[in-house]
Short mmCIF file of C-alpha atoms and ligand atoms in Angstrom, two decimals:
data_model
loop_
_atom_site.label_atom_id
_atom_site.label_comp_id
_atom_site.label_asym_id
_atom_site.label_seq_id
_atom_site.Cartn_x
_atom_site.Cartn_y
_atom_site.Cartn_z
CA MET F 24 0.02 -0.07 0.13
CA LEU F 25 1.32 3.49 -0.81
CA THR F 26 0.35 6.68 0.86
CA ILE F 27 0.12 10.13 -0.78
CA ARG F 28 -0.58 13.42 0.47
CA PRO F 29 -3.12 15.39 -1.43
CA SER F 30 -2.57 19.31 -1.79
CA SER F 31 -6.22 19.93 -0.55
CA PRO F 32 -8.83 17.74 1.00
CA ARG F 33 -11.59 16.28 -0.70
CA SER F 34 -14.28 14.17 0.51
CA GLY F 35 -15.09 10.97 -1.41
CA VAL F 36 -13.43 7.86 -2.90
CA ALA F 37 -12.00 7.70 -6.53
CA LEU F 38 -12.05 4.24 -7.96
CA ASP F 39 -10.49 3.02 -11.15
CA LEU F 40 -11.61 -0.63 -11.38
CA GLY F 41 -9.44 -1.77 -14.44
CA THR F 42 -9.20 -5.07 -16.35
CA VAL F 43 -5.73 -5.61 -14.94
CA GLY F 44 -5.32 -3.22 -12.15
CA THR F 45 -7.52 -1.70 -9.47
CA LEU F 46 -6.78 1.82 -7.88
CA VAL F 47 -8.49 3.49 -4.98
CA SER F 48 -7.78 6.72 -3.39
CA VAL F 49 -9.31 8.68 -0.64
CA PRO F 50 -7.58 12.26 -1.17
CA SER F 51 -8.86 13.32 2.43
CA ARG F 52 -7.25 10.45 4.05
CA GLY F 53 -4.19 10.53 1.89
CA THR F 54 -4.60 6.96 1.02
CA LEU F 55 -3.94 5.05 -2.13
CA ILE F 56 -4.51 1.41 -2.67
CA GLU F 57 -3.14 -0.43 -5.97
CA GLU F 58 -3.89 -3.92 -6.39
CA PRO F 59 -4.00 -6.52 -9.41
CA THR F 60 -7.87 -7.27 -10.55
CA VAL F 61 -7.82 -10.87 -9.36
CA VAL F 62 -9.71 -12.99 -7.01
CA ALA F 63 -9.06 -16.54 -5.67
CA ARG F 64 -12.10 -18.77 -4.71
CA ARG F 65 -12.33 -22.09 -3.29
CA ARG F 66 -12.93 -24.40 -6.24
CA GLY F 67 -16.68 -24.96 -7.01
CA THR F 68 -17.66 -22.59 -4.34
CA ASP F 69 -18.56 -19.01 -3.86
CA HIS F 70 -15.99 -18.70 -0.92
CA VAL F 71 -13.43 -15.94 -1.74
CA VAL F 72 -10.26 -16.86 -0.29
CA ALA F 73 -8.11 -13.94 -1.40
CA VAL F 74 -8.26 -10.77 -3.55
CA GLY F 75 -5.53 -8.61 -5.27
CA SER F 76 -1.83 -9.42 -4.90
CA ASP F 77 -2.70 -12.20 -2.31
CA ALA F 78 -4.85 -13.79 -4.90
CA GLU F 79 -2.06 -13.30 -7.47
CA ALA F 80 0.46 -14.85 -5.20
CA LEU F 81 -1.83 -17.99 -4.71
CA ALA F 82 -2.16 -18.18 -8.44
CA ALA F 83 1.63 -18.43 -8.81
CA CYS F 84 1.69 -21.44 -6.54
CA GLY F 85 -0.91 -23.29 -8.80
CA ALA F 86 -3.22 -24.53 -5.71
CA ASP F 87 -5.50 -26.93 -7.45
CA ASP F 88 -8.34 -26.26 -4.86
CA LEU F 89 -8.56 -22.58 -6.18
CA ASP F 90 -10.12 -20.92 -8.96
CA ILE F 91 -8.19 -17.79 -9.98
CA VAL F 92 -10.86 -15.26 -11.45
CA HIS F 93 -10.25 -12.06 -13.36
CA PRO F 94 -13.66 -10.15 -12.56
CA LEU F 95 -13.42 -7.68 -15.39
CA GLY F 96 -13.20 -8.49 -19.20
CA SER F 97 -12.63 -5.64 -21.61
CA GLY F 98 -13.18 -3.04 -19.00
CA VAL F 99 -16.65 -4.35 -17.73
CA VAL F 100 -17.56 -6.55 -15.08
CA SER F 101 -17.59 -10.23 -16.13
CA ASP F 102 -18.05 -11.87 -12.67
CA PRO F 103 -20.06 -9.54 -10.45
CA ASP F 104 -19.33 -11.74 -7.21
CA ALA F 105 -15.79 -11.63 -7.63
CA ALA F 106 -15.69 -7.70 -8.45
CA THR F 107 -17.89 -7.14 -5.44
CA ALA F 108 -15.62 -9.05 -3.12
CA LEU F 109 -12.43 -7.13 -4.59
CA VAL F 110 -14.08 -3.72 -4.68
CA ALA F 111 -15.64 -3.98 -1.22
CA GLU F 112 -12.20 -4.97 0.30
CA VAL F 113 -10.03 -2.42 -1.56
CA VAL F 114 -12.46 0.40 -0.70
CA ARG F 115 -12.75 -0.74 3.02
CA ARG F 116 -8.94 -0.71 3.21
CA ALA F 117 -8.68 2.88 1.60
CA ALA F 118 -11.76 4.39 2.99
CA GLY F 119 -12.31 2.84 6.51
CA SER F 120 -14.73 4.45 8.87
CA LEU F 121 -15.45 7.20 6.10
CA LEU F 122 -17.79 4.75 4.56
CA PHE F 123 -20.20 5.29 7.46
CA ALA F 124 -20.54 8.81 6.14
CA ARG F 125 -22.06 8.07 2.80
CA PRO F 126 -19.22 9.01 0.87
CA THR F 127 -19.41 9.81 -3.02
CA LEU F 128 -17.71 7.03 -5.10
CA VAL F 129 -16.47 8.41 -8.51
CA VAL F 130 -15.74 5.38 -10.68
CA GLY F 131 -14.17 5.17 -14.10
CA VAL F 132 -16.19 3.44 -17.00
CA PRO F 133 -15.24 2.88 -20.53
CA ASP F 134 -17.15 4.81 -23.09
CA GLY F 135 -18.09 1.65 -25.00
CA ALA F 136 -19.91 0.01 -21.97
CA THR F 137 -23.58 -0.89 -22.65
CA ASP F 138 -26.13 0.47 -19.99
CA VAL F 139 -26.41 -3.02 -18.69
CA GLU F 140 -22.77 -3.05 -18.11
CA ARG F 141 -22.93 0.37 -16.53
CA HIS F 142 -25.77 -0.72 -14.29
CA ALA F 143 -23.54 -4.20 -13.13
CA LEU F 144 -20.60 -1.64 -12.37
CA ALA F 145 -22.69 0.64 -10.27
CA GLU F 146 -24.20 -2.47 -8.49
CA VAL F 147 -20.65 -3.75 -7.63
CA VAL F 148 -19.65 -0.21 -6.24
CA ARG F 149 -22.90 0.11 -4.35
CA SER F 150 -22.29 -2.98 -2.56
CA THR F 151 -19.35 -1.43 -0.72
CA SER F 152 -21.27 0.46 1.82
CA ARG F 153 -24.91 1.18 2.80
CA HIS F 154 -26.56 3.91 0.61
CA PRO F 155 -23.16 5.27 -0.99
CA ARG F 156 -23.71 7.89 -3.88
CA VAL F 157 -22.02 6.45 -6.90
CA SER F 158 -21.03 8.57 -9.79
CA LEU F 159 -19.60 6.78 -12.99
CA VAL F 160 -17.27 9.14 -15.18
CA SER F 161 -16.00 8.43 -18.68
CA GLU F 162 -12.55 6.83 -18.22
CA ALA F 163 -11.35 9.00 -21.19
CA LEU F 164 -12.56 12.25 -19.61
CA ALA F 165 -10.81 11.15 -16.40
CA ALA F 166 -7.59 10.52 -18.32
CA ALA F 167 -7.78 13.79 -19.99
CA LEU F 168 -8.28 15.59 -16.42
CA GLY F 169 -5.49 13.37 -14.94
CA ALA F 170 -2.93 14.14 -17.66
CA GLY F 171 -2.57 17.87 -16.49
CA PRO F 172 -3.93 21.15 -17.26
CA GLY F 173 -5.56 21.24 -20.70
CA GLY F 174 -7.04 24.68 -20.39
CA ALA F 175 -10.14 25.43 -22.28
CA GLU F 176 -8.38 24.50 -25.49
CA ALA F 177 -9.13 21.14 -26.98
CA SER F 178 -6.77 18.17 -26.88
CA VAL F 179 -6.67 14.58 -27.40
CA ILE F 180 -6.15 11.64 -24.99
CA VAL F 181 -5.64 7.89 -25.77
CA ASP F 182 -5.82 5.83 -22.58
CA ILE F 183 -4.37 2.25 -23.56
CA GLY F 184 -5.29 -0.07 -20.62
CA GLY F 185 -5.55 -3.82 -20.36
CA GLY F 186 -8.67 -4.60 -21.74
CA THR F 187 -9.85 -1.36 -23.84
CA THR F 188 -8.37 1.82 -25.33
CA GLU F 189 -10.25 4.94 -24.63
CA LEU F 190 -9.96 7.97 -27.09
CA ALA F 191 -11.37 11.36 -26.71
CA VAL F 192 -11.11 14.73 -27.73
CA VAL F 193 -11.61 16.88 -24.69
CA ALA F 194 -12.17 20.66 -24.43
CA GLY F 195 -13.05 22.86 -21.34
CA GLY F 196 -13.59 19.73 -19.25
CA HIS F 197 -16.11 18.08 -21.79
CA ARG F 198 -15.74 15.32 -24.33
CA THR F 199 -16.46 16.62 -27.83
CA ALA F 200 -15.84 13.16 -29.58
CA HIS F 201 -14.79 9.75 -28.21
CA ARG F 202 -14.16 6.20 -29.17
CA SER F 203 -13.56 3.17 -27.20
CA ILE F 204 -12.19 -0.39 -28.65
CA ARG F 205 -11.62 -3.40 -26.82
CA VAL F 206 -8.04 -3.73 -28.11
CA ALA F 207 -5.29 -2.99 -25.46
CA GLY F 208 -2.44 -4.62 -23.45
CA ASN F 209 -4.17 -8.00 -23.04
CA ALA F 210 -4.82 -8.26 -27.03
CA MET F 211 -1.29 -7.44 -27.46
CA ASP F 212 -0.32 -10.22 -25.16
CA GLU F 213 -2.51 -12.56 -27.09
CA ALA F 214 -1.02 -11.47 -30.42
CA VAL F 215 2.44 -12.55 -29.21
CA ALA F 216 1.29 -15.83 -27.70
CA ARG F 217 -0.34 -16.49 -31.11
CA ALA F 218 2.77 -15.53 -32.96
CA VAL F 219 5.02 -17.85 -30.88
CA ARG F 220 2.63 -20.80 -31.28
CA SER F 221 2.50 -20.37 -34.97
CA GLU F 222 6.21 -19.67 -35.61
CA HIS F 223 7.79 -22.18 -32.93
CA GLY F 224 4.99 -24.32 -32.13
CA LEU F 225 5.16 -23.39 -28.51
CA VAL F 226 2.13 -22.51 -26.13
CA ILE F 227 3.40 -19.85 -23.86
CA GLY F 228 1.51 -18.27 -20.76
CA ALA F 229 0.06 -14.80 -20.48
CA ARG F 230 2.89 -13.70 -18.04
CA THR F 231 5.55 -14.98 -20.65
CA ALA F 232 3.73 -12.98 -23.68
CA GLU F 233 3.63 -10.00 -21.46
CA THR F 234 7.42 -10.11 -20.70
CA LEU F 235 8.04 -10.58 -24.58
CA LYS F 236 5.89 -7.47 -25.18
CA VAL F 237 7.44 -5.26 -22.67
CA SER F 238 11.12 -6.01 -23.53
CA SER F 239 10.59 -5.83 -27.25
CA GLY F 240 7.85 -3.69 -28.12
CA LEU F 241 7.26 -2.29 -31.49
CA VAL F 242 11.12 -1.64 -31.79
CA GLY F 243 12.12 -5.32 -32.21
CA GLY F 244 15.76 -4.72 -31.45
CA GLY F 245 18.09 -6.52 -29.20
CA PRO F 246 19.20 -10.21 -28.55
CA SER F 247 16.48 -13.32 -28.80
CA MET F 248 14.87 -14.02 -25.63
CA THR F 249 14.56 -17.65 -24.47
CA VAL F 250 11.02 -18.67 -23.46
CA THR F 251 9.64 -21.97 -22.19
CA GLY F 252 6.39 -23.19 -23.07
CA ARG F 253 4.35 -26.30 -23.93
CA ASP F 254 5.14 -28.17 -27.02
CA ALA F 255 1.60 -27.75 -29.14
CA ARG F 256 2.17 -30.99 -30.96
CA ARG F 257 3.37 -33.24 -27.94
CA TRP F 258 1.11 -31.85 -25.27
CA GLY F 259 2.74 -32.23 -21.99
CA TRP F 260 6.38 -31.68 -23.06
CA LEU F 261 8.11 -28.48 -21.90
CA ARG F 262 10.18 -27.01 -24.39
CA SER F 263 12.57 -23.86 -24.43
CA GLU F 264 13.16 -21.73 -27.75
CA PRO F 265 14.75 -18.54 -28.51
CA VAL F 266 12.17 -15.85 -29.58
CA GLU F 267 13.35 -13.16 -31.91
CA PRO F 268 12.30 -9.52 -30.90
CA ALA F 269 11.32 -8.95 -34.59
CA LEU F 270 8.60 -11.69 -34.43
CA VAL F 271 7.16 -9.95 -31.27
CA ALA F 272 7.29 -6.60 -32.96
CA GLU F 273 5.57 -7.85 -35.98
CA ALA F 274 2.86 -9.28 -33.80
CA LEU F 275 2.37 -6.23 -31.80
CA GLY F 276 1.82 -4.38 -35.05
CA ARG F 277 -1.62 -5.51 -35.56
CA PRO F 278 -3.00 -4.09 -32.37
CA ALA F 279 -1.10 -0.97 -32.36
CA ALA F 280 -2.82 -0.54 -35.99
CA ALA F 281 -6.19 -1.05 -34.70
CA ILE F 282 -5.63 1.75 -32.20
CA LEU F 283 -4.04 3.95 -34.82
CA ARG F 284 -7.33 3.51 -36.89
CA ALA F 285 -9.58 4.24 -34.12
CA PHE F 286 -7.38 7.59 -33.58
CA GLU F 287 -8.07 8.35 -37.29
CA ASP F 288 -11.45 7.61 -37.04
CA LEU F 289 -11.94 9.68 -33.94
CA ILE F 290 -10.13 12.88 -35.60
CA ALA F 291 -12.19 12.21 -38.83
CA ASP F 292 -15.33 12.84 -36.46
CA VAL F 293 -14.43 16.27 -35.20
CA PRO F 294 -14.73 19.46 -37.36
CA PRO F 295 -11.69 20.40 -39.63
CA ASP F 296 -10.51 23.46 -37.56
CA LEU F 297 -10.77 21.68 -34.43
CA ALA F 298 -9.15 18.53 -35.65
CA GLU F 299 -6.04 20.83 -37.07
CA ALA F 300 -6.07 22.44 -33.40
CA VAL F 301 -5.66 19.31 -31.54
CA VAL F 302 -3.31 17.64 -33.76
CA THR F 303 -1.20 20.60 -33.61
CA ARG F 304 -1.17 20.48 -29.96
CA GLY F 305 -0.37 16.58 -29.91
CA VAL F 306 -1.63 13.38 -28.43
CA ARG F 307 -1.25 12.43 -24.83
CA LEU F 308 -1.01 8.81 -24.33
CA ALA F 309 -2.03 7.46 -20.87
CA GLY F 310 -2.70 3.72 -19.29
CA GLY F 311 -0.03 0.96 -18.88
CA GLY F 312 -0.28 0.05 -22.49
CA SER F 313 1.06 3.56 -23.56
CA GLN F 314 4.49 2.58 -22.35
CA LEU F 315 4.94 0.16 -25.23
CA LEU F 316 8.21 0.59 -26.67
CA GLY F 317 7.98 2.75 -29.94
CA LEU F 318 4.33 3.36 -29.70
CA ALA F 319 4.57 7.07 -29.27
CA ASP F 320 7.09 6.89 -32.41
CA ARG F 321 4.62 4.91 -34.12
CA PHE F 322 1.72 7.55 -33.45
CA CYS F 323 4.13 10.40 -34.66
CA GLN F 324 5.10 8.49 -38.01
CA THR F 325 1.47 7.43 -38.83
CA THR F 326 -0.58 10.28 -37.84
CA CYS F 327 1.80 13.16 -38.24
CA CYS F 328 1.19 14.62 -34.85
CA ALA F 329 3.46 14.70 -31.78
CA ALA F 330 2.52 12.11 -29.22
CA LYS F 331 3.76 11.97 -25.44
CA VAL F 332 3.27 9.50 -22.74
CA VAL F 333 1.96 11.47 -19.70
CA ASP F 334 3.87 11.42 -16.41
CA ASP F 335 2.83 8.02 -14.38
CA PRO F 336 0.45 6.79 -17.04
CA VAL F 337 -1.01 4.08 -14.86
CA ARG F 338 -2.54 6.57 -12.39
CA CYS F 339 -3.75 8.98 -15.03
CA VAL F 340 -7.38 7.91 -14.75
CA LEU F 341 -7.27 7.80 -10.87
CA ARG F 342 -5.87 11.51 -10.73
CA GLY F 343 -8.80 12.58 -13.19
CA LEU F 344 -11.31 10.66 -10.88
CA GLU F 345 -9.84 12.52 -7.90
CA ARG F 346 -10.17 15.96 -9.58
CA CYS F 347 -13.94 14.80 -10.28
CA LEU F 348 -14.40 14.66 -6.51
CA ARG F 349 -13.77 18.56 -6.04
CA PRO F 350 -17.01 19.98 -5.03
CA ASP F 351 -17.25 22.31 -7.91
CA ARG F 352 -17.33 19.17 -10.19
CA LEU F 353 -19.98 17.43 -8.38
CA ARG F 354 -23.37 18.75 -9.24
CA PRO F 355 -25.64 18.44 -5.73
CA SER F 356 -28.53 16.73 -7.59
CA GLN F 357 -26.28 14.48 -9.54
CA PRO F 358 -28.03 11.13 -9.69
CA ALA F 359 -25.98 7.91 -9.29
CA ASP F 360 -25.01 6.18 -12.58
CA THR F 361 -24.26 9.48 -14.58
CA ALA F 362 -21.15 9.08 -17.09
CA ALA F 363 -19.95 12.66 -17.59
N1 ATP R 408 6.35 -1.07 -20.01
C1 ATP R 408 5.20 -1.53 -20.76
N2 ATP R 408 5.10 -1.60 -21.90
C2 ATP R 408 3.98 -2.26 -22.48
N3 ATP R 408 2.82 -2.43 -21.87
C3 ATP R 408 2.78 -2.32 -20.59
C4 ATP R 408 3.97 -1.95 -19.79
N4 ATP R 408 3.79 -1.70 -18.43
C5 ATP R 408 2.37 -2.17 -18.32
N5 ATP R 408 1.88 -2.39 -19.61
C6 ATP R 408 0.60 -2.99 -20.02
O1 ATP R 408 -0.38 -2.22 -19.52
C7 ATP R 408 -1.51 -2.79 -19.39
C8 ATP R 408 -2.34 -2.46 -18.04
O2 ATP R 408 -2.51 -1.09 -18.16
P1 ATP R 408 -3.55 -0.36 -17.06
O3 ATP R 408 -3.24 -0.80 -15.57
O4 ATP R 408 -3.77 0.98 -17.51
O5 ATP R 408 -4.81 -1.30 -17.33
P2 ATP R 408 -6.46 -1.18 -16.58
O6 ATP R 408 -6.78 -0.08 -16.23
O7 ATP R 408 -6.28 -2.29 -15.75
O8 ATP R 408 -7.19 -1.93 -17.93
P3 ATP R 408 -8.68 -1.16 -18.71
O9 ATP R 408 -8.45 0.27 -18.25
O10 ATP R 408 -8.47 -1.48 -20.11
O11 ATP R 408 -9.68 -1.96 -17.99
C9 ATP R 408 -1.16 -4.62 -19.26
O12 ATP R 408 -1.77 -4.97 -20.35
C10 ATP R 408 0.35 -4.37 -19.16
O13 ATP R 408 0.99 -5.52 -19.79
MG1 MG R 409 -7.75 1.71 -17.13
#
């Protein structure tokens, strides 16, 4: 657990429930919790044994009496019970007795989430305390707010997480255009795993694929990396093979191209003068996936506009949600479940 000291006290809880990582902060208490979005359950039962990093540690041990559950898929709740157990625990740890004061919980939601998915997320969050006020905020808008002062001028934000990439043009604290695609870090890992299987006949795990992704990125330079996986033809046999970074970079080119197409699609949706203004100001990249080696350069080459990864990109959405907790941004009559 990390502790931060906010510059000004604000009441309420900010929650970024991501496909890969869950971040909760309570600025007025100076608490920040960061946990992987993972839950361990006793096999065949509803009994939750551990959440977050404790669940991840159990997963690494490979205990055969446990189910390791990822309660979110593509940025939305796929296992409500597991998500509720995780959220209840991390919010309780971050907020403590503040929960009795019916705090406002500001939660990020992908723009591509359906009404049913938004409702499911709100229900999960509502279960953390009795009668909390829940406000859902667009993750793209939160990322833009968390990326730093944008002023009244329009800017473009691209938040590349584990499950989704959120893209938006934001001006004066409001979105003027947005896109959400279910291609992000996890899809990159899957692309790498598919390439290793087809080229080397080797089935590698998600962790190994992620390691290859992070070390090679789109650059693809450096020495080969030896990885161990199952032989696809003789199942049960383990085999180690050197994997060329060029193979990894080529595999990552496809999800990167999908993100760039979504960006072009977004820009095509705004009036020409506004598009020119935002492209001139440059693109801000946020989320863990934005750290992919060579991605900012690929943006510059393909779109002819400058692209920069924001400071501390993984916490960018959370910073924006904290800003949404400021009293001047919360309308008193704001109902629960409203996406800004
Ligand atoms: N250095 C890096 N290079 C490439 N990818 C990275 C790097 N560091 C983290 N990532 C990727 O970032 C992703 C997680 O990012 P993030 O924590 O922003 O996702 P999330 O908020 O949980 O997901 P989402 O917002 O889509 O629900 C993972 O796929 C991870 O592999
Ligand atoms: Mg995210």
